[in-house]
Amino acid sequence: METTIISGTQLAKQIRKEVRAEVSVLAESGKRLPKLAVVLVGEDPASQVYVRNKNNACEKVGLLHETIVLPGDTSMDQLLDVIDGLNKDEAVDGILVQMPLPNGLNEEIVKQAVRVDKDVDGFHVENAGKVSLGKFDEAFVPCTPMGVVELLKRNGIEIAGKHVVIVGRSNLVGKPEALLMLSEDATVTVCHSKTPDLSAMTKQADILISAVGRKHTIHADMIKEGCVVVDVGINRTENGICGDVDFDECLGKASAMTPVPGGVGPMTIAMLLKNTMKAYRLHEKL
Ligand code: GUN
């Protein structure tokens, strides 16, 4: 079977074009422009790359952006003060605190400190609650799971009625992805590290989404012929970045697959731009 490679890079470019058009209209009419503030604590190299990519994306579409870099030994009080300042700043629409935080900083407290209407990551309990109730219009939906839905839909892959099997149950991806897929009328199975026979589950998938963070978790003998495989994993190896899926093995058996890099990753950033626009519209009552 010929496997279609689903390019997140291409679709993200298209979405950036759409956002850029929206921002241009605002700029031409002399309106305040949307702004994203990114907080980076410490010097984790992967986080530095992610933050740079997010800034570049803002730059490309004309969104205002500010990155606040804090030293690795920043205290909770200092970090919460910075977030408080951004919460109160009327020029700032979206706030993203890059995770993971250095040891000693409490990520849960930080996530809940970001004002709910600026929480473009969708980490705040109020946003998570709205997502769980299917109130997507009123919520900020986490960027990666939303990016996966967009990637499938805009590539003409039907979700309704399909059996979607998700591997991974994180609050960041697996859980919200399951809720989004349910709302798209999929039948959803969520697998995790305690699932006794992972292969028996993944073989049932019409759409398989792997969000584990371990390379070569998904092999060709674990998927059904014609399955759509979405790889959310970003794993660093000595040969560069790879996903959770053994891509070469699954080629020819899957009907469609997302590559790593160039699949879900660029879509996450595109969705961050969309969420920042949503925050702006909320603040400007548009
Ligand atoms: N670290 C890895 N993914 C993410 C994300 O989506 N948002 C934030 N804030 N940090 C991350």
CSV table of C-alpha atoms and ligand atoms in Angstrom, one decimal:
chain,number,residue,atom,x,y,z
A,1,MET,CA,0.0,0.0,0.0
A,2,GLU,CA,1.2,3.5,-0.8
A,3,THR,CA,1.6,5.6,2.3
A,4,THR,CA,0.7,9.3,2.1
A,5,ILE,CA,3.1,11.4,4.1
A,6,ILE,CA,1.1,14.1,6.0
A,7,SER,CA,3.2,17.2,6.1
A,8,GLY,CA,2.7,19.4,9.2
A,9,THR,CA,5.3,21.8,7.8
A,10,GLN,CA,3.2,22.6,4.8
A,11,LEU,CA,-0.1,22.9,6.7
A,12,ALA,CA,1.5,25.1,9.4
A,13,LYS,CA,2.7,27.4,6.6
A,14,GLN,CA,-0.8,27.6,5.3
A,15,ILE,CA,-2.2,28.4,8.8
A,16,ARG,CA,0.5,31.0,9.3
A,17,LYS,CA,-0.6,32.6,6.0
A,18,GLU,CA,-4.2,32.8,7.4
A,19,VAL,CA,-3.1,34.3,10.7
A,20,ARG,CA,-0.8,36.8,8.9
A,21,ALA,CA,-3.8,37.9,6.8
A,22,GLU,CA,-5.8,38.5,10.0
A,23,VAL,CA,-2.9,40.4,11.6
A,24,SER,CA,-2.5,42.5,8.5
A,25,VAL,CA,-6.1,43.6,8.6
A,26,LEU,CA,-5.6,44.7,12.2
A,27,ALA,CA,-2.4,46.5,11.4
A,28,GLU,CA,-3.9,48.3,8.4
A,29,SER,CA,-6.8,49.5,10.6
A,30,GLY,CA,-4.4,50.9,13.2
A,31,LYS,CA,-5.6,48.5,15.9
A,32,ARG,CA,-3.5,47.2,18.8
A,33,LEU,CA,-1.7,44.1,17.7
A,34,PRO,CA,-1.9,40.7,19.4
A,35,LYS,CA,1.0,39.9,21.7
A,36,LEU,CA,2.4,36.6,23.1
A,37,ALA,CA,4.7,36.6,26.1
A,38,VAL,CA,7.0,33.6,26.5
A,39,VAL,CA,8.8,32.9,29.8
A,40,LEU,CA,11.8,30.6,29.7
A,41,VAL,CA,13.5,29.6,33.0
A,42,GLY,CA,16.9,28.1,32.9
A,43,GLU,CA,19.1,26.9,30.0
A,44,ASP,CA,17.6,23.6,28.8
A,45,PRO,CA,18.8,23.4,25.2
A,46,ALA,CA,15.6,21.7,23.9
A,47,SER,CA,13.4,24.4,25.6
A,48,GLN,CA,15.6,27.1,24.1
A,49,VAL,CA,15.0,25.7,20.6
A,50,TYR,CA,11.2,25.5,21.2
A,51,VAL,CA,11.1,29.1,22.4
A,52,ARG,CA,13.1,30.3,19.4
A,53,ASN,CA,10.7,28.4,17.1
A,54,LYS,CA,7.7,30.0,18.8
A,55,ASN,CA,9.3,33.5,18.4
A,56,ASN,CA,10.1,32.9,14.8
A,57,ALA,CA,6.6,31.9,14.1
A,58,CYS,CA,5.2,35.0,15.8
A,59,GLU,CA,7.7,37.1,13.7
A,60,LYS,CA,6.6,35.5,10.5
A,61,VAL,CA,2.9,36.4,11.0
A,62,GLY,CA,3.5,39.8,12.5
A,63,LEU,CA,2.4,39.0,16.0
A,64,LEU,CA,4.1,41.0,18.8
A,65,HIS,CA,6.2,38.8,21.1
A,66,GLU,CA,8.3,39.2,24.1
A,67,THR,CA,10.6,36.5,25.7
A,68,ILE,CA,11.5,36.8,29.3
A,69,VAL,CA,14.5,34.7,30.1
A,70,LEU,CA,15.1,34.0,33.8
A,71,PRO,CA,18.1,32.2,35.4
A,72,GLY,CA,17.8,28.6,36.4
A,73,ASP,CA,18.0,29.5,40.1
A,74,THR,CA,14.8,31.7,39.9
A,75,SER,CA,12.6,31.2,43.0
A,76,MET,CA,8.9,30.4,42.8
A,77,ASP,CA,8.1,33.9,44.2
A,78,GLN,CA,10.2,35.6,41.5
A,79,LEU,CA,8.6,33.5,38.8
A,80,LEU,CA,5.1,34.2,40.1
A,81,ASP,CA,5.9,37.9,40.2
A,82,VAL,CA,6.8,37.9,36.6
A,83,ILE,CA,3.6,36.0,35.7
A,84,ASP,CA,1.6,38.4,37.8
A,85,GLY,CA,3.1,41.3,35.8
A,86,LEU,CA,2.2,39.7,32.5
A,87,ASN,CA,-1.3,38.9,33.8
A,88,LYS,CA,-1.8,42.6,34.5
A,89,ASP,CA,-0.2,43.9,31.3
A,90,GLU,CA,-3.0,44.8,29.0
A,91,ALA,CA,-0.7,44.7,25.9
A,92,VAL,CA,-0.2,41.0,26.5
A,93,ASP,CA,-2.8,38.6,25.2
A,94,GLY,CA,-1.1,35.2,25.6
A,95,ILE,CA,1.3,33.9,28.2
A,96,LEU,CA,3.3,30.7,27.8
A,97,VAL,CA,5.7,29.4,30.4
A,98,GLN,CA,7.9,26.9,28.7
A,99,MET,CA,8.0,23.5,30.4
A,100,PRO,CA,9.7,21.7,31.9
A,101,LEU,CA,10.7,24.1,34.7
A,102,PRO,CA,14.0,23.5,36.5
A,103,ASN,CA,13.9,21.3,39.6
A,104,GLY,CA,12.5,23.1,42.7
A,105,LEU,CA,9.8,25.0,40.8
A,106,ASN,CA,6.3,23.7,41.1
A,107,GLU,CA,4.8,23.4,37.5
A,108,GLU,CA,1.3,22.9,38.7
A,109,ILE,CA,1.3,26.2,40.7
A,110,VAL,CA,2.8,28.0,37.8
A,111,LYS,CA,0.2,26.6,35.4
A,112,GLN,CA,-2.6,27.8,37.6
A,113,ALA,CA,-1.0,31.3,38.1
A,114,VAL,CA,-1.4,32.2,34.4
A,115,ARG,CA,-4.6,34.2,33.9
A,116,VAL,CA,-7.3,31.9,32.4
A,117,ASP,CA,-8.0,34.2,29.5
A,118,LYS,CA,-4.3,34.4,28.6
A,119,ASP,CA,-3.6,30.7,29.0
A,120,VAL,CA,-2.8,29.9,25.4
A,121,ASP,CA,-1.3,26.5,26.5
A,122,GLY,CA,-4.7,25.4,27.9
A,123,PHE,CA,-3.0,24.3,31.1
A,124,HIS,CA,-5.4,26.1,33.6
A,125,VAL,CA,-7.9,23.9,35.3
A,126,GLU,CA,-10.7,26.1,34.0
A,127,ASN,CA,-9.7,25.6,30.4
A,128,ALA,CA,-9.1,21.9,31.0
A,129,GLY,CA,-12.6,21.7,32.6
A,130,LYS,CA,-14.2,23.4,29.6
A,131,VAL,CA,-12.4,21.1,27.2
A,132,SER,CA,-13.6,18.1,29.2
A,133,LEU,CA,-17.2,19.4,28.9
A,134,GLY,CA,-16.8,19.9,25.1
A,135,LYS,CA,-17.0,23.7,25.5
A,136,PHE,CA,-14.2,24.3,23.0
A,137,ASP,CA,-15.3,27.7,21.8
A,138,GLU,CA,-15.0,29.1,25.3
A,139,ALA,CA,-11.7,27.3,26.1
A,140,PHE,CA,-8.1,27.4,25.2
A,141,VAL,CA,-7.5,23.9,23.9
A,142,PRO,CA,-3.9,22.5,24.3
A,143,CYS,CA,-2.0,23.2,21.1
A,144,THR,CA,-0.6,19.7,20.3
A,145,PRO,CA,-3.9,17.8,20.5
A,146,MET,CA,-5.6,20.5,18.6
A,147,GLY,CA,-2.9,20.4,16.0
A,148,VAL,CA,-3.4,16.7,15.4
A,149,VAL,CA,-7.1,17.2,14.8
A,150,GLU,CA,-6.4,20.0,12.4
A,151,LEU,CA,-3.8,18.0,10.6
A,152,LEU,CA,-6.2,15.1,10.0
A,153,LYS,CA,-9.2,17.2,9.1
A,154,ARG,CA,-7.4,19.5,6.6
A,155,ASN,CA,-5.8,16.4,5.0
A,156,GLY,CA,-9.3,15.0,4.3
A,157,ILE,CA,-9.0,12.2,6.9
A,158,GLU,CA,-12.4,11.5,8.4
A,159,ILE,CA,-12.5,11.1,12.2
A,160,ALA,CA,-16.2,10.5,12.8
A,161,GLY,CA,-17.0,6.8,13.3
A,162,LYS,CA,-13.3,5.8,13.4
A,163,HIS,CA,-11.6,3.9,16.2
A,164,VAL,CA,-8.9,6.2,17.4
A,165,VAL,CA,-6.3,4.6,19.7
A,166,ILE,CA,-4.1,6.9,21.7
A,167,VAL,CA,-0.9,5.7,23.3
A,168,GLY,CA,-0.1,8.0,26.2
A,169,ARG,CA,-2.3,9.6,28.8
A,170,SER,CA,-0.5,12.8,29.7
A,171,ASN,CA,-2.4,16.0,30.6
A,172,LEU,CA,-0.6,17.7,27.8
A,173,VAL,CA,-1.5,15.4,24.9
A,174,GLY,CA,-3.2,12.0,25.6
A,175,LYS,CA,-6.1,13.1,27.8
A,176,PRO,CA,-7.1,16.2,25.9
A,177,GLU,CA,-6.6,14.4,22.6
A,178,ALA,CA,-9.1,11.7,23.7
A,179,LEU,CA,-11.6,14.4,24.6
A,180,LEU,CA,-11.2,16.1,21.2
A,181,MET,CA,-11.5,12.9,19.3
A,182,LEU,CA,-14.7,12.0,21.2
A,183,SER,CA,-16.2,15.3,20.3
A,184,GLU,CA,-15.3,14.5,16.7
A,185,ASP,CA,-17.5,11.4,17.1
A,186,ALA,CA,-14.6,8.9,17.1
A,187,THR,CA,-14.6,5.8,19.3
A,188,VAL,CA,-11.6,6.3,21.5
A,189,THR,CA,-9.2,3.9,23.4
A,190,VAL,CA,-6.5,5.4,25.5
A,191,CYS,CA,-3.5,3.1,26.2
A,192,HIS,CA,-0.6,3.7,28.6
A,193,SER,CA,2.4,2.0,30.4
A,194,LYS,CA,0.1,-0.3,32.3
A,195,THR,CA,-1.9,-1.5,29.3
A,196,PRO,CA,-1.2,-5.3,29.4
A,197,ASP,CA,-1.2,-6.0,25.6
A,198,LEU,CA,-0.5,-2.8,23.8
A,199,SER,CA,-0.2,-4.4,20.4
A,200,ALA,CA,-3.7,-6.0,20.7
A,201,MET,CA,-5.1,-2.5,21.2
A,202,THR,CA,-3.0,-0.6,18.6
A,203,LYS,CA,-3.9,-3.3,15.9
A,204,GLN,CA,-7.6,-2.2,16.3
A,205,ALA,CA,-6.8,1.4,15.4
A,206,ASP,CA,-8.1,3.1,12.3
A,207,ILE,CA,-6.2,6.2,13.5
A,208,LEU,CA,-3.3,5.5,15.9
A,209,ILE,CA,-1.8,8.4,17.8
A,210,SER,CA,1.4,7.8,19.7
A,211,ALA,CA,2.3,10.4,22.4
A,212,VAL,CA,4.8,8.4,24.5
A,213,GLY,CA,8.2,10.0,24.1
A,214,ARG,CA,10.1,6.8,23.5
A,215,LYS,CA,11.5,5.9,20.1
A,216,HIS,CA,10.4,2.8,18.3
A,217,THR,CA,7.4,2.2,20.5
A,218,ILE,CA,5.2,1.5,17.5
A,219,HIS,CA,6.3,-1.2,15.0
A,220,ALA,CA,4.8,-2.3,11.8
A,221,ASP,CA,3.4,-5.5,13.4
A,222,MET,CA,1.4,-3.4,15.8
A,223,ILE,CA,-0.7,-1.6,13.2
A,224,LYS,CA,-3.5,-2.6,11.0
A,225,GLU,CA,-3.0,-2.4,7.2
A,226,GLY,CA,-4.4,1.0,6.0
A,227,CYS,CA,-4.2,2.6,9.5
A,228,VAL,CA,-3.5,6.4,9.8
A,229,VAL,CA,-0.5,6.8,12.1
A,230,VAL,CA,0.1,10.1,13.9
A,231,ASP,CA,3.4,10.4,15.7
A,232,VAL,CA,3.5,13.0,18.5
A,233,GLY,CA,6.8,11.8,19.9
A,234,ILE,CA,9.9,14.0,19.8
A,235,ASN,CA,12.9,11.9,20.8
A,236,ARG,CA,16.5,13.1,20.7
A,237,THR,CA,19.0,10.5,19.5
A,238,GLU,CA,22.6,10.5,18.4
A,239,ASN,CA,21.2,10.6,14.8
A,240,GLY,CA,18.9,13.6,15.4
A,241,ILE,CA,15.3,13.8,16.2
A,242,CYS,CA,12.9,10.8,15.8
A,243,GLY,CA,9.3,10.0,16.8
A,244,ASP,CA,7.7,7.1,18.7
A,245,VAL,CA,7.0,5.2,15.5
A,246,ASP,CA,9.4,3.1,13.5
A,247,PHE,CA,8.6,5.2,10.4
A,248,ASP,CA,10.5,3.1,7.8
A,249,GLU,CA,8.9,-0.1,9.0
A,250,CYS,CA,5.4,1.3,8.9
A,251,LEU,CA,5.9,2.8,5.4
A,252,GLY,CA,3.9,0.7,3.0
A,253,LYS,CA,1.5,-0.6,5.6
A,254,ALA,CA,0.0,2.6,6.9
A,255,SER,CA,-2.3,4.5,4.6
A,256,ALA,CA,-1.0,7.8,5.9
A,257,MET,CA,1.7,8.8,8.4
A,258,THR,CA,3.1,12.0,9.9
A,259,PRO,CA,6.9,12.3,9.9
A,260,VAL,CA,9.1,13.5,12.7
A,261,PRO,CA,10.4,16.1,12.3
A,262,GLY,CA,7.9,18.0,10.1
A,263,GLY,CA,4.6,16.4,11.3
A,264,VAL,CA,2.8,17.4,14.5
A,265,GLY,CA,5.6,19.7,15.8
A,266,PRO,CA,5.0,22.6,13.4
A,267,MET,CA,1.3,22.2,13.9
A,268,THR,CA,1.7,22.8,17.7
A,269,ILE,CA,3.3,26.1,17.0
A,270,ALA,CA,0.6,27.0,14.4
A,271,MET,CA,-2.1,26.3,17.0
A,272,LEU,CA,-0.3,28.5,19.5
A,273,LEU,CA,-0.6,31.4,17.0
A,274,LYS,CA,-4.3,30.5,16.7
A,275,ASN,CA,-4.8,30.5,20.4
A,276,THR,CA,-3.0,33.9,20.7
A,277,MET,CA,-5.4,35.3,18.2
A,278,LYS,CA,-8.3,33.8,20.1
A,279,ALA,CA,-7.0,35.5,23.3
A,280,TYR,CA,-6.7,38.8,21.5
A,281,ARG,CA,-10.3,38.6,20.1
A,282,LEU,CA,-11.5,37.8,23.7
A,283,HIS,CA,-9.7,40.8,25.1
A,284,GLU,CA,-10.8,43.1,22.3
A,285,LYS,CA,-14.3,41.7,22.4
A,286,LEU,CA,-14.2,41.0,18.6
B,1,GUN,N1,7.0,21.9,26.7
B,1,GUN,C1,6.8,20.9,25.8
B,1,GUN,N2,5.6,21.2,25.2
B,1,GUN,C2,5.1,22.3,25.7
B,1,GUN,C3,3.9,23.1,25.5
B,1,GUN,O1,3.1,22.7,24.7
B,1,GUN,N3,3.8,24.2,26.2
B,1,GUN,C4,4.7,24.6,27.1
B,1,GUN,N4,4.5,25.7,27.8
B,1,GUN,N5,5.8,23.9,27.4
B,1,GUN,C5,6.0,22.8,26.7
